[in-house]
mmCIF file of C-alpha atoms and ligand atoms in Angstrom:
data_model
loop_
_atom_site.group_PDB
_atom_site.id
_atom_site.type_symbol
_atom_site.label_atom_id
_atom_site.label_comp_id
_atom_site.label_asym_id
_atom_site.label_seq_id
_atom_site.Cartn_x
_atom_site.Cartn_y
_atom_site.Cartn_z
ATOM 1 C CA MET A 972 56.710 -7.969 -124.525
ATOM 2 C CA LYS A 973 57.466 -11.528 -125.561
ATOM 3 C CA LYS A 974 54.639 -14.067 -124.968
ATOM 4 C CA HIS A 975 55.352 -17.267 -123.025
ATOM 5 C CA PRO A 976 54.568 -20.290 -125.296
ATOM 6 C CA LEU A 977 52.152 -21.673 -122.639
ATOM 7 C CA MET A 978 50.030 -18.550 -122.929
ATOM 8 C CA ALA A 979 48.711 -19.849 -126.210
ATOM 9 C CA PHE A 980 46.888 -22.593 -124.232
ATOM 10 C CA VAL A 981 46.184 -20.813 -120.990
ATOM 11 C CA LEU A 982 44.432 -17.755 -122.380
ATOM 12 C CA PRO A 983 41.800 -19.486 -124.523
ATOM 13 C CA LEU A 984 41.224 -22.017 -121.728
ATOM 14 C CA ALA A 985 40.705 -19.286 -119.147
ATOM 15 C CA ALA A 986 38.369 -17.469 -121.518
ATOM 16 C CA ALA A 987 36.402 -20.659 -122.104
ATOM 17 C CA VAL A 988 36.130 -21.326 -118.357
ATOM 18 C CA CYS A 989 34.919 -17.776 -117.722
ATOM 19 C CA LEU A 990 32.400 -17.930 -120.526
ATOM 20 C CA CYS A 991 31.155 -21.266 -119.307
ATOM 21 C CA ALA A 992 30.793 -19.970 -115.766
ATOM 22 C CA LEU A 993 28.970 -16.938 -117.007
ATOM 23 C CA THR A 994 26.575 -18.779 -119.280
ATOM 24 C CA ASN A 995 25.935 -21.487 -116.697
ATOM 25 C CA GLY A 996 25.344 -18.817 -114.122
ATOM 26 C CA CYS A 997 22.957 -17.094 -116.439
ATOM 27 C CA ALA A 998 21.199 -20.271 -117.375
ATOM 28 C CA LEU A 999 20.814 -21.264 -113.759
ATOM 29 C CA GLN A 1000 19.509 -17.873 -112.795
ATOM 30 C CA THR A 1001 17.106 -17.772 -115.701
ATOM 31 C CA SER A 1002 15.685 -21.176 -115.035
ATOM 32 C CA SER A 1003 15.308 -20.621 -111.306
ATOM 33 C CA GLU A 1004 13.671 -17.238 -111.976
ATOM 34 C CA SER A 1005 11.252 -18.602 -114.502
ATOM 35 C CA GLU A 1006 10.504 -21.579 -112.260
ATOM 36 C CA SER A 1007 9.596 -19.292 -109.400
ATOM 37 C CA HIS A 1008 7.489 -17.157 -111.758
ATOM 38 C CA MET A 1009 5.710 -20.282 -112.901
ATOM 39 C CA ARG A 1010 4.925 -21.153 -109.344
ATOM 40 C CA GLN A 1011 4.014 -17.828 -107.811
ATOM 41 C CA ILE A 1012 3.430 -14.202 -108.707
ATOM 42 C CA LYS A 1013 2.411 -11.382 -106.405
ATOM 43 C CA ILE A 1014 0.064 -8.613 -107.514
ATOM 44 C CA GLY A 1015 -0.632 -5.650 -105.240
ATOM 45 C CA MET A 1016 -3.730 -3.566 -105.897
ATOM 46 C CA THR A 1017 -4.909 -0.399 -104.203
ATOM 47 C CA LEU A 1018 -8.353 1.172 -104.723
ATOM 48 C CA TYR A 1019 -9.241 4.841 -104.231
ATOM 49 C CA ARG A 1020 -12.307 3.682 -102.235
ATOM 50 C CA GLN A 1021 -13.409 0.124 -101.867
ATOM 51 C CA ASP A 1022 -17.011 1.134 -101.160
ATOM 52 C CA ASP A 1023 -17.442 2.769 -104.594
ATOM 53 C CA THR A 1024 -20.074 0.681 -106.401
ATOM 54 C CA PHE A 1025 -18.376 0.596 -109.786
ATOM 55 C CA ILE A 1026 -14.872 0.061 -108.377
ATOM 56 C CA SER A 1027 -16.146 -2.836 -106.280
ATOM 57 C CA THR A 1028 -17.414 -4.495 -109.481
ATOM 58 C CA ILE A 1029 -13.911 -4.199 -110.980
ATOM 59 C CA GLN A 1030 -12.506 -5.804 -107.829
ATOM 60 C CA LYS A 1031 -14.974 -8.720 -107.952
ATOM 61 C CA ASN A 1032 -14.298 -9.352 -111.623
ATOM 62 C CA PHE A 1033 -10.552 -9.156 -111.055
ATOM 63 C CA GLU A 1034 -10.699 -11.712 -108.250
ATOM 64 C CA ALA A 1035 -12.755 -14.061 -110.405
ATOM 65 C CA ILE A 1036 -10.254 -13.776 -113.271
ATOM 66 C CA VAL A 1037 -7.364 -14.528 -110.894
ATOM 67 C CA LYS A 1038 -9.093 -17.706 -109.708
ATOM 68 C CA ASN A 1039 -9.686 -18.901 -113.272
ATOM 69 C CA ARG A 1040 -6.158 -18.176 -114.394
ATOM 70 C CA GLU A 1041 -4.653 -19.881 -111.361
ATOM 71 C CA ALA A 1042 -6.575 -23.001 -112.242
ATOM 72 C CA SER A 1043 -5.994 -22.890 -115.990
ATOM 73 C CA GLU A 1044 -2.294 -22.005 -115.906
ATOM 74 C CA ASN A 1045 -1.286 -23.796 -112.758
ATOM 75 C CA VAL A 1046 0.275 -20.686 -111.239
ATOM 76 C CA LYS A 1047 -0.061 -19.424 -107.713
ATOM 77 C CA ILE A 1048 -1.245 -15.834 -107.953
ATOM 78 C CA ILE A 1049 -1.135 -13.920 -104.708
ATOM 79 C CA VAL A 1050 -3.325 -10.822 -104.861
ATOM 80 C CA ASN A 1051 -3.453 -8.260 -102.105
ATOM 81 C CA ILE A 1052 -6.205 -5.642 -102.579
ATOM 82 C CA LEU A 1053 -6.150 -2.626 -100.261
ATOM 83 C CA ASP A 1054 -8.549 0.262 -99.662
ATOM 84 C CA GLY A 1055 -7.009 3.742 -100.108
ATOM 85 C CA LYS A 1056 -10.018 5.145 -98.196
ATOM 86 C CA GLY A 1057 -10.008 8.324 -100.251
ATOM 87 C CA ASN A 1058 -6.658 9.358 -98.786
ATOM 88 C CA GLN A 1059 -3.586 9.730 -101.012
ATOM 89 C CA GLY A 1060 -1.236 9.485 -98.004
ATOM 90 C CA VAL A 1061 -2.734 6.133 -97.005
ATOM 91 C CA GLN A 1062 -2.461 4.936 -100.599
ATOM 92 C CA ASN A 1063 1.188 6.020 -100.899
ATOM 93 C CA ASP A 1064 1.992 3.969 -97.786
ATOM 94 C CA GLN A 1065 0.255 0.956 -99.336
ATOM 95 C CA VAL A 1066 2.319 1.366 -102.496
ATOM 96 C CA ASP A 1067 5.517 1.646 -100.406
ATOM 97 C CA LYS A 1068 4.666 -1.648 -98.718
ATOM 98 C CA PHE A 1069 4.054 -3.421 -102.016
ATOM 99 C CA LEU A 1070 7.370 -2.139 -103.313
ATOM 100 C CA SER A 1071 9.369 -3.054 -100.228
ATOM 101 C CA GLN A 1072 7.767 -6.505 -100.076
ATOM 102 C CA GLY A 1073 8.885 -7.258 -103.619
ATOM 103 C CA TYR A 1074 5.513 -7.529 -105.360
ATOM 104 C CA ASP A 1075 5.927 -8.303 -109.071
ATOM 105 C CA VAL A 1076 3.520 -5.623 -110.257
ATOM 106 C CA ILE A 1077 1.181 -3.090 -108.682
ATOM 107 C CA CYS A 1078 -2.235 -1.972 -109.925
ATOM 108 C CA VAL A 1079 -3.275 1.474 -108.799
ATOM 109 C CA ASN A 1080 -6.668 3.145 -108.804
ATOM 110 C CA GLU A 1081 -5.373 6.490 -107.621
ATOM 111 C CA VAL A 1082 -7.026 8.618 -104.998
ATOM 112 C CA ASP A 1083 -5.620 11.770 -106.570
ATOM 113 C CA ARG A 1084 -4.888 11.212 -110.221
ATOM 114 C CA THR A 1085 -2.573 14.229 -110.341
ATOM 115 C CA ALA A 1086 -0.240 12.598 -107.789
ATOM 116 C CA ALA A 1087 0.869 9.741 -110.067
ATOM 117 C CA SER A 1088 4.447 10.981 -110.515
ATOM 118 C CA VAL A 1089 5.370 10.152 -106.901
ATOM 119 C CA ILE A 1090 4.190 6.556 -107.302
ATOM 120 C CA ILE A 1091 5.796 6.175 -110.729
ATOM 121 C CA ASP A 1092 9.193 7.435 -109.540
ATOM 122 C CA LYS A 1093 9.219 5.092 -106.545
ATOM 123 C CA ALA A 1094 8.126 2.125 -108.655
ATOM 124 C CA LYS A 1095 10.770 2.942 -111.233
ATOM 125 C CA SER A 1096 13.556 2.910 -108.643
ATOM 126 C CA ALA A 1097 12.303 -0.460 -107.394
ATOM 127 C CA ASP A 1098 11.844 -1.635 -111.011
ATOM 128 C CA ILE A 1099 8.288 -2.800 -110.277
ATOM 129 C CA PRO A 1100 5.813 -2.028 -113.091
ATOM 130 C CA VAL A 1101 2.538 -0.187 -112.491
ATOM 131 C CA VAL A 1102 -0.889 -0.559 -114.087
ATOM 132 C CA PHE A 1103 -3.080 2.448 -113.325
ATOM 133 C CA PHE A 1104 -6.787 2.113 -113.904
ATOM 134 C CA ASN A 1105 -10.024 4.106 -113.882
ATOM 135 C CA ARG A 1106 -8.432 7.339 -112.631
ATOM 136 C CA GLU A 1107 -6.217 8.448 -115.461
ATOM 137 C CA PRO A 1108 -2.821 10.015 -114.729
ATOM 138 C CA VAL A 1109 -1.908 12.948 -116.951
ATOM 139 C CA GLU A 1110 -0.053 11.898 -120.073
ATOM 140 C CA GLU A 1111 3.299 13.414 -119.046
ATOM 141 C CA ASP A 1112 3.240 11.200 -115.947
ATOM 142 C CA LEU A 1113 2.606 8.102 -118.018
ATOM 143 C CA GLN A 1114 5.613 9.027 -120.145
ATOM 144 C CA ARG A 1115 7.934 9.033 -117.115
ATOM 145 C CA TRP A 1116 8.680 5.319 -117.444
ATOM 146 C CA GLU A 1117 8.014 2.645 -120.040
ATOM 147 C CA LYS A 1118 6.705 0.146 -117.470
ATOM 148 C CA VAL A 1119 3.596 2.202 -116.676
ATOM 149 C CA TYR A 1120 0.198 1.392 -118.219
ATOM 150 C CA TYR A 1121 -3.377 2.679 -118.023
ATOM 151 C CA VAL A 1122 -6.696 0.870 -118.387
ATOM 152 C CA GLY A 1123 -9.970 2.762 -118.520
ATOM 153 C CA SER A 1124 -12.926 3.811 -120.601
ATOM 154 C CA ASP A 1125 -13.114 6.818 -122.874
ATOM 155 C CA ALA A 1126 -14.932 9.579 -120.993
ATOM 156 C CA ARG A 1127 -15.863 11.381 -124.180
ATOM 157 C CA GLU A 1128 -17.476 8.276 -125.653
ATOM 158 C CA ALA A 1129 -19.437 7.762 -122.418
ATOM 159 C CA GLY A 1130 -20.706 11.349 -122.473
ATOM 160 C CA GLN A 1131 -21.717 11.103 -126.114
ATOM 161 C CA MET A 1132 -23.567 7.828 -125.555
ATOM 162 C CA GLN A 1133 -25.397 9.302 -122.578
ATOM 163 C CA GLY A 1134 -26.397 12.267 -124.731
ATOM 164 C CA GLN A 1135 -27.715 9.865 -127.371
ATOM 165 C CA VAL A 1136 -30.013 8.243 -124.808
ATOM 166 C CA VAL A 1137 -31.538 11.663 -124.139
ATOM 167 C CA VAL A 1138 -31.844 12.481 -127.851
ATOM 168 C CA ARG A 1139 -33.583 9.172 -128.554
ATOM 169 C CA ALA A 1140 -35.992 9.622 -125.639
ATOM 170 C CA TYR A 1141 -36.834 13.119 -126.857
ATOM 171 C CA GLN A 1142 -37.229 12.162 -130.498
ATOM 172 C CA SER A 1143 -39.445 9.196 -129.711
ATOM 173 C CA SER A 1144 -41.764 11.242 -127.522
ATOM 174 C CA PRO A 1145 -41.077 15.018 -127.607
ATOM 175 C CA GLN A 1146 -44.101 16.092 -125.532
ATOM 176 C CA ALA A 1147 -43.395 13.610 -122.756
ATOM 177 C CA VAL A 1148 -39.823 14.863 -122.390
ATOM 178 C CA ASP A 1149 -40.224 18.608 -123.132
ATOM 179 C CA ARG A 1150 -42.985 18.903 -120.581
ATOM 180 C CA ASN A 1151 -43.513 22.660 -120.828
ATOM 181 C CA GLY A 1152 -43.422 22.482 -124.638
ATOM 182 C CA ASP A 1153 -40.978 25.388 -125.032
ATOM 183 C CA GLY A 1154 -38.852 23.464 -127.542
ATOM 184 C CA ARG A 1155 -35.899 23.299 -125.130
ATOM 185 C CA LEU A 1156 -34.818 20.724 -122.587
ATOM 186 C CA GLN A 1157 -34.363 22.159 -119.110
ATOM 187 C CA TYR A 1158 -31.745 20.051 -117.354
ATOM 188 C CA VAL A 1159 -29.749 19.627 -114.178
ATOM 189 C CA MET A 1160 -26.343 17.953 -113.983
ATOM 190 C CA LEU A 1161 -25.119 15.770 -111.107
ATOM 191 C CA GLU A 1162 -21.360 15.670 -111.399
ATOM 192 C CA GLY A 1163 -18.708 13.246 -110.156
ATOM 193 C CA GLU A 1164 -15.626 14.307 -108.215
ATOM 194 C CA GLN A 1165 -14.109 17.557 -109.352
ATOM 195 C CA GLY A 1166 -10.893 17.040 -111.272
ATOM 196 C CA HIS A 1167 -11.782 13.466 -112.285
ATOM 197 C CA GLN A 1168 -11.494 13.054 -116.052
ATOM 198 C CA ASP A 1169 -14.820 11.211 -116.162
ATOM 199 C CA ALA A 1170 -16.651 14.066 -114.452
ATOM 200 C CA LEU A 1171 -15.264 16.882 -116.574
ATOM 201 C CA ILE A 1172 -15.438 15.192 -119.950
ATOM 202 C CA ARG A 1173 -18.707 13.282 -119.525
ATOM 203 C CA THR A 1174 -20.391 16.528 -118.444
ATOM 204 C CA GLU A 1175 -19.180 18.361 -121.509
ATOM 205 C CA TYR A 1176 -19.883 15.724 -124.136
ATOM 206 C CA SER A 1177 -23.281 14.541 -122.911
ATOM 207 C CA VAL A 1178 -24.748 18.009 -123.410
ATOM 208 C CA LYS A 1179 -22.824 18.580 -126.662
ATOM 209 C CA GLU A 1180 -24.323 15.411 -128.111
ATOM 210 C CA VAL A 1181 -27.817 16.727 -127.483
ATOM 211 C CA THR A 1182 -27.184 20.163 -128.945
ATOM 212 C CA ASN A 1183 -25.318 18.632 -131.919
ATOM 213 C CA ALA A 1184 -28.506 16.700 -132.662
ATOM 214 C CA GLY A 1185 -30.290 20.047 -132.975
ATOM 215 C CA VAL A 1186 -32.086 19.905 -129.617
ATOM 216 C CA GLU A 1187 -31.854 23.086 -127.559
ATOM 217 C CA VAL A 1188 -31.070 22.863 -123.874
ATOM 218 C CA GLU A 1189 -31.142 25.123 -120.837
ATOM 219 C CA LYS A 1190 -29.110 24.377 -117.729
ATOM 220 C CA LEU A 1191 -31.020 24.952 -114.497
ATOM 221 C CA ALA A 1192 -28.388 23.749 -112.024
ATOM 222 C CA ASN A 1193 -25.275 21.642 -111.600
ATOM 223 C CA GLU A 1194 -23.421 20.375 -108.560
ATOM 224 C CA THR A 1195 -20.915 17.724 -107.612
ATOM 225 C CA ALA A 1196 -22.144 14.729 -105.625
ATOM 226 C CA ASN A 1197 -18.761 12.910 -105.754
ATOM 227 C CA TRP A 1198 -20.183 9.790 -107.458
ATOM 228 C CA GLN A 1199 -22.269 9.106 -104.354
ATOM 229 C CA ARG A 1200 -25.897 8.114 -104.111
ATOM 230 C CA SER A 1201 -26.646 9.777 -100.759
ATOM 231 C CA GLN A 1202 -25.024 13.075 -101.720
ATOM 232 C CA ALA A 1203 -26.914 13.087 -105.011
ATOM 233 C CA SER A 1204 -30.187 12.385 -103.252
ATOM 234 C CA ALA A 1205 -29.688 15.331 -100.864
ATOM 235 C CA ILE A 1206 -28.869 17.715 -103.723
ATOM 236 C CA MET A 1207 -31.774 16.446 -105.799
ATOM 237 C CA SER A 1208 -34.241 16.940 -102.930
ATOM 238 C CA ARG A 1209 -33.196 20.582 -102.819
ATOM 239 C CA TRP A 1210 -33.577 20.964 -106.563
ATOM 240 C CA ILE A 1211 -37.017 19.352 -106.475
ATOM 241 C CA GLU A 1212 -38.090 22.006 -103.962
ATOM 242 C CA ASP A 1213 -36.475 24.892 -105.846
ATOM 243 C CA LEU A 1214 -37.143 23.908 -109.429
ATOM 244 C CA GLY A 1215 -40.032 21.438 -109.177
ATOM 245 C CA ASP A 1216 -41.353 20.146 -112.460
ATOM 246 C CA ARG A 1217 -39.278 22.564 -114.517
ATOM 247 C CA ILE A 1218 -36.656 19.809 -114.531
ATOM 248 C CA GLU A 1219 -37.033 17.786 -117.731
ATOM 249 C CA VAL A 1220 -33.725 15.928 -117.870
ATOM 250 C CA ILE A 1221 -31.258 14.834 -115.190
ATOM 251 C CA PHE A 1222 -27.780 14.062 -116.483
ATOM 252 C CA CYS A 1223 -25.733 12.104 -113.952
ATOM 253 C CA ASN A 1224 -22.025 11.385 -114.393
ATOM 254 C CA ASN A 1225 -22.643 7.905 -112.957
ATOM 255 C CA ASP A 1226 -25.410 5.495 -111.991
ATOM 256 C CA ASP A 1227 -25.095 5.798 -108.233
ATOM 257 C CA MET A 1228 -25.907 9.497 -108.477
ATOM 258 C CA ALA A 1229 -28.800 8.732 -110.851
ATOM 259 C CA LEU A 1230 -30.150 6.286 -108.278
ATOM 260 C CA GLY A 1231 -29.774 9.012 -105.642
ATOM 261 C CA ALA A 1232 -31.869 11.341 -107.822
ATOM 262 C CA ILE A 1233 -34.537 8.641 -108.146
ATOM 263 C CA ASP A 1234 -34.458 8.188 -104.332
ATOM 264 C CA ALA A 1235 -35.188 11.913 -103.944
ATOM 265 C CA TYR A 1236 -38.230 11.675 -106.231
ATOM 266 C CA SER A 1237 -39.590 8.723 -104.325
ATOM 267 C CA ALA A 1238 -38.960 10.473 -100.974
ATOM 268 C CA ALA A 1239 -40.909 13.466 -102.335
ATOM 269 C CA GLU A 1240 -43.621 10.997 -103.421
ATOM 270 C CA LEU A 1241 -43.446 12.181 -107.004
ATOM 271 C CA ASP A 1242 -43.892 9.377 -109.456
ATOM 272 C CA GLN A 1243 -43.775 11.361 -112.684
ATOM 273 C CA LEU A 1244 -40.059 11.275 -113.282
ATOM 274 C CA PRO A 1245 -38.095 13.341 -115.788
ATOM 275 C CA VAL A 1246 -35.646 11.647 -118.133
ATOM 276 C CA ILE A 1247 -32.805 10.408 -115.894
ATOM 277 C CA VAL A 1248 -29.566 9.069 -117.353
ATOM 278 C CA GLY A 1249 -26.522 7.525 -115.693
ATOM 279 C CA ILE A 1250 -23.261 5.821 -116.642
ATOM 280 C CA ASP A 1251 -21.750 2.471 -115.539
ATOM 281 C CA ALA A 1252 -24.670 0.031 -115.969
ATOM 282 C CA THR A 1253 -24.127 -1.375 -112.478
ATOM 283 C CA PRO A 1254 -26.530 -4.143 -111.333
ATOM 284 C CA PRO A 1255 -28.795 -1.768 -109.307
ATOM 285 C CA ALA A 1256 -28.934 0.604 -112.278
ATOM 286 C CA LEU A 1257 -30.043 -2.231 -114.567
ATOM 287 C CA GLU A 1258 -32.846 -2.945 -112.088
ATOM 288 C CA ALA A 1259 -33.891 0.723 -112.230
ATOM 289 C CA ILE A 1260 -33.940 0.585 -116.042
ATOM 290 C CA ARG A 1261 -36.124 -2.520 -115.779
ATOM 291 C CA ASP A 1262 -38.461 -0.593 -113.430
ATOM 292 C CA ARG A 1263 -38.495 2.286 -115.922
ATOM 293 C CA THR A 1264 -37.291 4.800 -113.346
ATOM 294 C CA LEU A 1265 -33.879 5.161 -114.995
ATOM 295 C CA THR A 1266 -34.125 5.993 -118.704
ATOM 296 C CA GLY A 1267 -30.738 4.610 -119.633
ATOM 297 C CA SER A 1268 -27.083 4.145 -118.845
ATOM 298 C CA VAL A 1269 -23.778 3.430 -120.566
ATOM 299 C CA LEU A 1270 -21.944 0.200 -119.915
ATOM 300 C CA ASN A 1271 -18.646 1.007 -118.205
ATOM 301 C CA ASP A 1272 -17.332 -2.489 -118.748
ATOM 302 C CA SER A 1273 -15.867 -3.533 -115.397
ATOM 303 C CA LYS A 1274 -15.287 -7.082 -116.618
ATOM 304 C CA GLY A 1275 -13.430 -5.939 -119.728
ATOM 305 C CA GLN A 1276 -11.389 -3.514 -117.647
ATOM 306 C CA ALA A 1277 -10.556 -6.145 -115.025
ATOM 307 C CA GLU A 1278 -9.447 -8.487 -117.819
ATOM 308 C CA ALA A 1279 -7.196 -5.866 -119.383
ATOM 309 C CA ILE A 1280 -5.688 -4.927 -116.001
ATOM 310 C CA PHE A 1281 -5.041 -8.579 -115.227
ATOM 311 C CA ASN A 1282 -3.587 -9.458 -118.629
ATOM 312 C CA ILE A 1283 -1.160 -6.538 -118.569
ATOM 313 C CA ALA A 1284 -0.218 -7.208 -114.935
ATOM 314 C CA TYR A 1285 0.289 -10.913 -115.599
ATOM 315 C CA ALA A 1286 2.528 -10.268 -118.593
ATOM 316 C CA LEU A 1287 4.619 -7.775 -116.641
ATOM 317 C CA ALA A 1288 4.856 -10.024 -113.596
ATOM 318 C CA THR A 1289 6.048 -12.942 -115.705
ATOM 319 C CA GLY A 1290 8.575 -10.818 -117.557
ATOM 320 C CA SER A 1291 6.905 -10.817 -120.945
ATOM 321 C CA ASP A 1292 5.905 -7.900 -123.159
ATOM 322 C CA PRO A 1293 2.203 -7.055 -122.600
ATOM 323 C CA LYS A 1294 1.897 -6.163 -126.307
ATOM 324 C CA GLU A 1295 2.144 -9.837 -127.159
ATOM 325 C CA SER A 1296 -0.776 -10.946 -124.986
ATOM 326 C CA VAL A 1297 -2.934 -7.793 -124.906
ATOM 327 C CA PRO A 1298 -3.816 -6.855 -128.494
ATOM 328 C CA GLU A 1299 -6.092 -4.031 -127.280
ATOM 329 C CA LEU A 1300 -3.059 -2.035 -126.153
ATOM 330 C CA ASP A 1301 -2.771 1.309 -127.863
ATOM 331 C CA GLY A 1302 0.727 2.375 -126.853
ATOM 332 C CA ARG A 1303 0.497 1.812 -123.114
ATOM 333 C CA TYR A 1304 -3.254 2.483 -122.908
ATOM 334 C CA VAL A 1305 -6.237 0.165 -123.102
ATOM 335 C CA TRP A 1306 -9.576 1.852 -123.781
ATOM 336 C CA VAL A 1307 -12.316 -0.647 -123.083
ATOM 337 C CA PRO A 1308 -15.343 -0.122 -125.365
ATOM 338 C CA GLN A 1309 -18.680 1.007 -123.903
ATOM 339 C CA LYS A 1310 -22.292 0.487 -124.938
ATOM 340 C CA ILE A 1311 -25.645 2.244 -124.510
ATOM 341 C CA VAL A 1312 -28.040 0.357 -122.228
ATOM 342 C CA THR A 1313 -31.781 1.088 -122.202
ATOM 343 C CA PHE A 1314 -34.932 -0.965 -121.625
ATOM 344 C CA ALA A 1315 -34.757 -2.049 -125.275
ATOM 345 C CA ASN A 1316 -31.476 -3.961 -124.902
ATOM 346 C CA LEU A 1317 -31.420 -4.883 -121.215
ATOM 347 C CA PRO A 1318 -29.417 -8.027 -120.589
ATOM 348 C CA SER A 1319 -31.781 -10.780 -119.412
HETATM 349 C C1 LIG B 1354 -16.042 6.303 -112.900
HETATM 350 C C2 LIG B 1354 -17.357 5.621 -112.574
HETATM 351 C C3 LIG B 1354 -17.861 6.133 -111.254
HETATM 352 C C4 LIG B 1354 -16.818 5.976 -110.177
HETATM 353 C C5 LIG B 1354 -15.515 6.592 -110.614
HETATM 354 C C6 LIG B 1354 -14.438 6.340 -109.588
HETATM 355 O O1 LIG B 1354 -15.531 5.783 -114.090
HETATM 356 O O2 LIG B 1354 -18.281 5.903 -113.581
HETATM 357 O O3 LIG B 1354 -19.030 5.435 -110.883
HETATM 358 O O4 LIG B 1354 -16.645 4.624 -109.921
HETATM 359 O O5 LIG B 1354 -15.109 6.076 -111.858
HETATM 360 O O6 LIG B 1354 -13.201 6.765 -110.025
#
């Protein structure tokens, strides 16, 4: 086909007009988007149970970080924190609301960590990133989408550190710990929720650490008290009756349960306590270490975890790559370091 001579002008002109419209459109959209991101971001957070002592410390730290960052960066950060009340159905509804209300990012402390795929698939279709924390989804779930992250502490490290507290107590005073002098440590184990990575792995590695140090152990009893002080106290009261002073060490998957065990001893009016170890280093546990009722704990760094959750969430909500602002990221995981806490290094 023969070209009309005018086409030589019209075509490039039309192309230029289109390109201009497109780029202007883009530029306008980009600047209005980034302006609105500068002014306001919305973070939705849901907790497996708001009344959990350790989780409530993450919440407090998170809220404090939000306040600071709002002031320092001149951004309005809307945070909505909801209580999943131990019910995955309730939590799924909360997630649905966040997604339908156009939150920029959601942070999820799952009720049932094996149910993550449902949340991830919904978030993916809404293109709203997710930061899971404390209750670790299985790895295959995390691989479902590249905008899914996890922040937590290494359960194995926590177990090993707890075991080290027991080893040190034993080595510094063998007769006081091995009360019957049989060369073995008779222990009971208060476990967290069944199926929680921190319960399974802490249980395994705390005892392994002791036996790896060449100290023999004998398990007298174990039971789950679901992280809770009152449940632990009831179980411990039973064990005190059944096992009495045969108990030489009480391993507890967290501090609240360790405090429950201590409550049971004081209710039984027994003041000669065995070695009792917890994990979390919550404020009431630090008090118990100061009182010498709790032998030691492991710092489950709620401030460090809240910071990592916030930094990842903030990057995602403002459209940047979290890798650039969160150097601790290992793939899409942040493992916040822990620390042994005993009377010797109590924070003042
Ligand atoms: C653990 C913590 C427990 C409890 C649990 C909830 O990491 O040690 O105290 O908070 O998480 O998932």
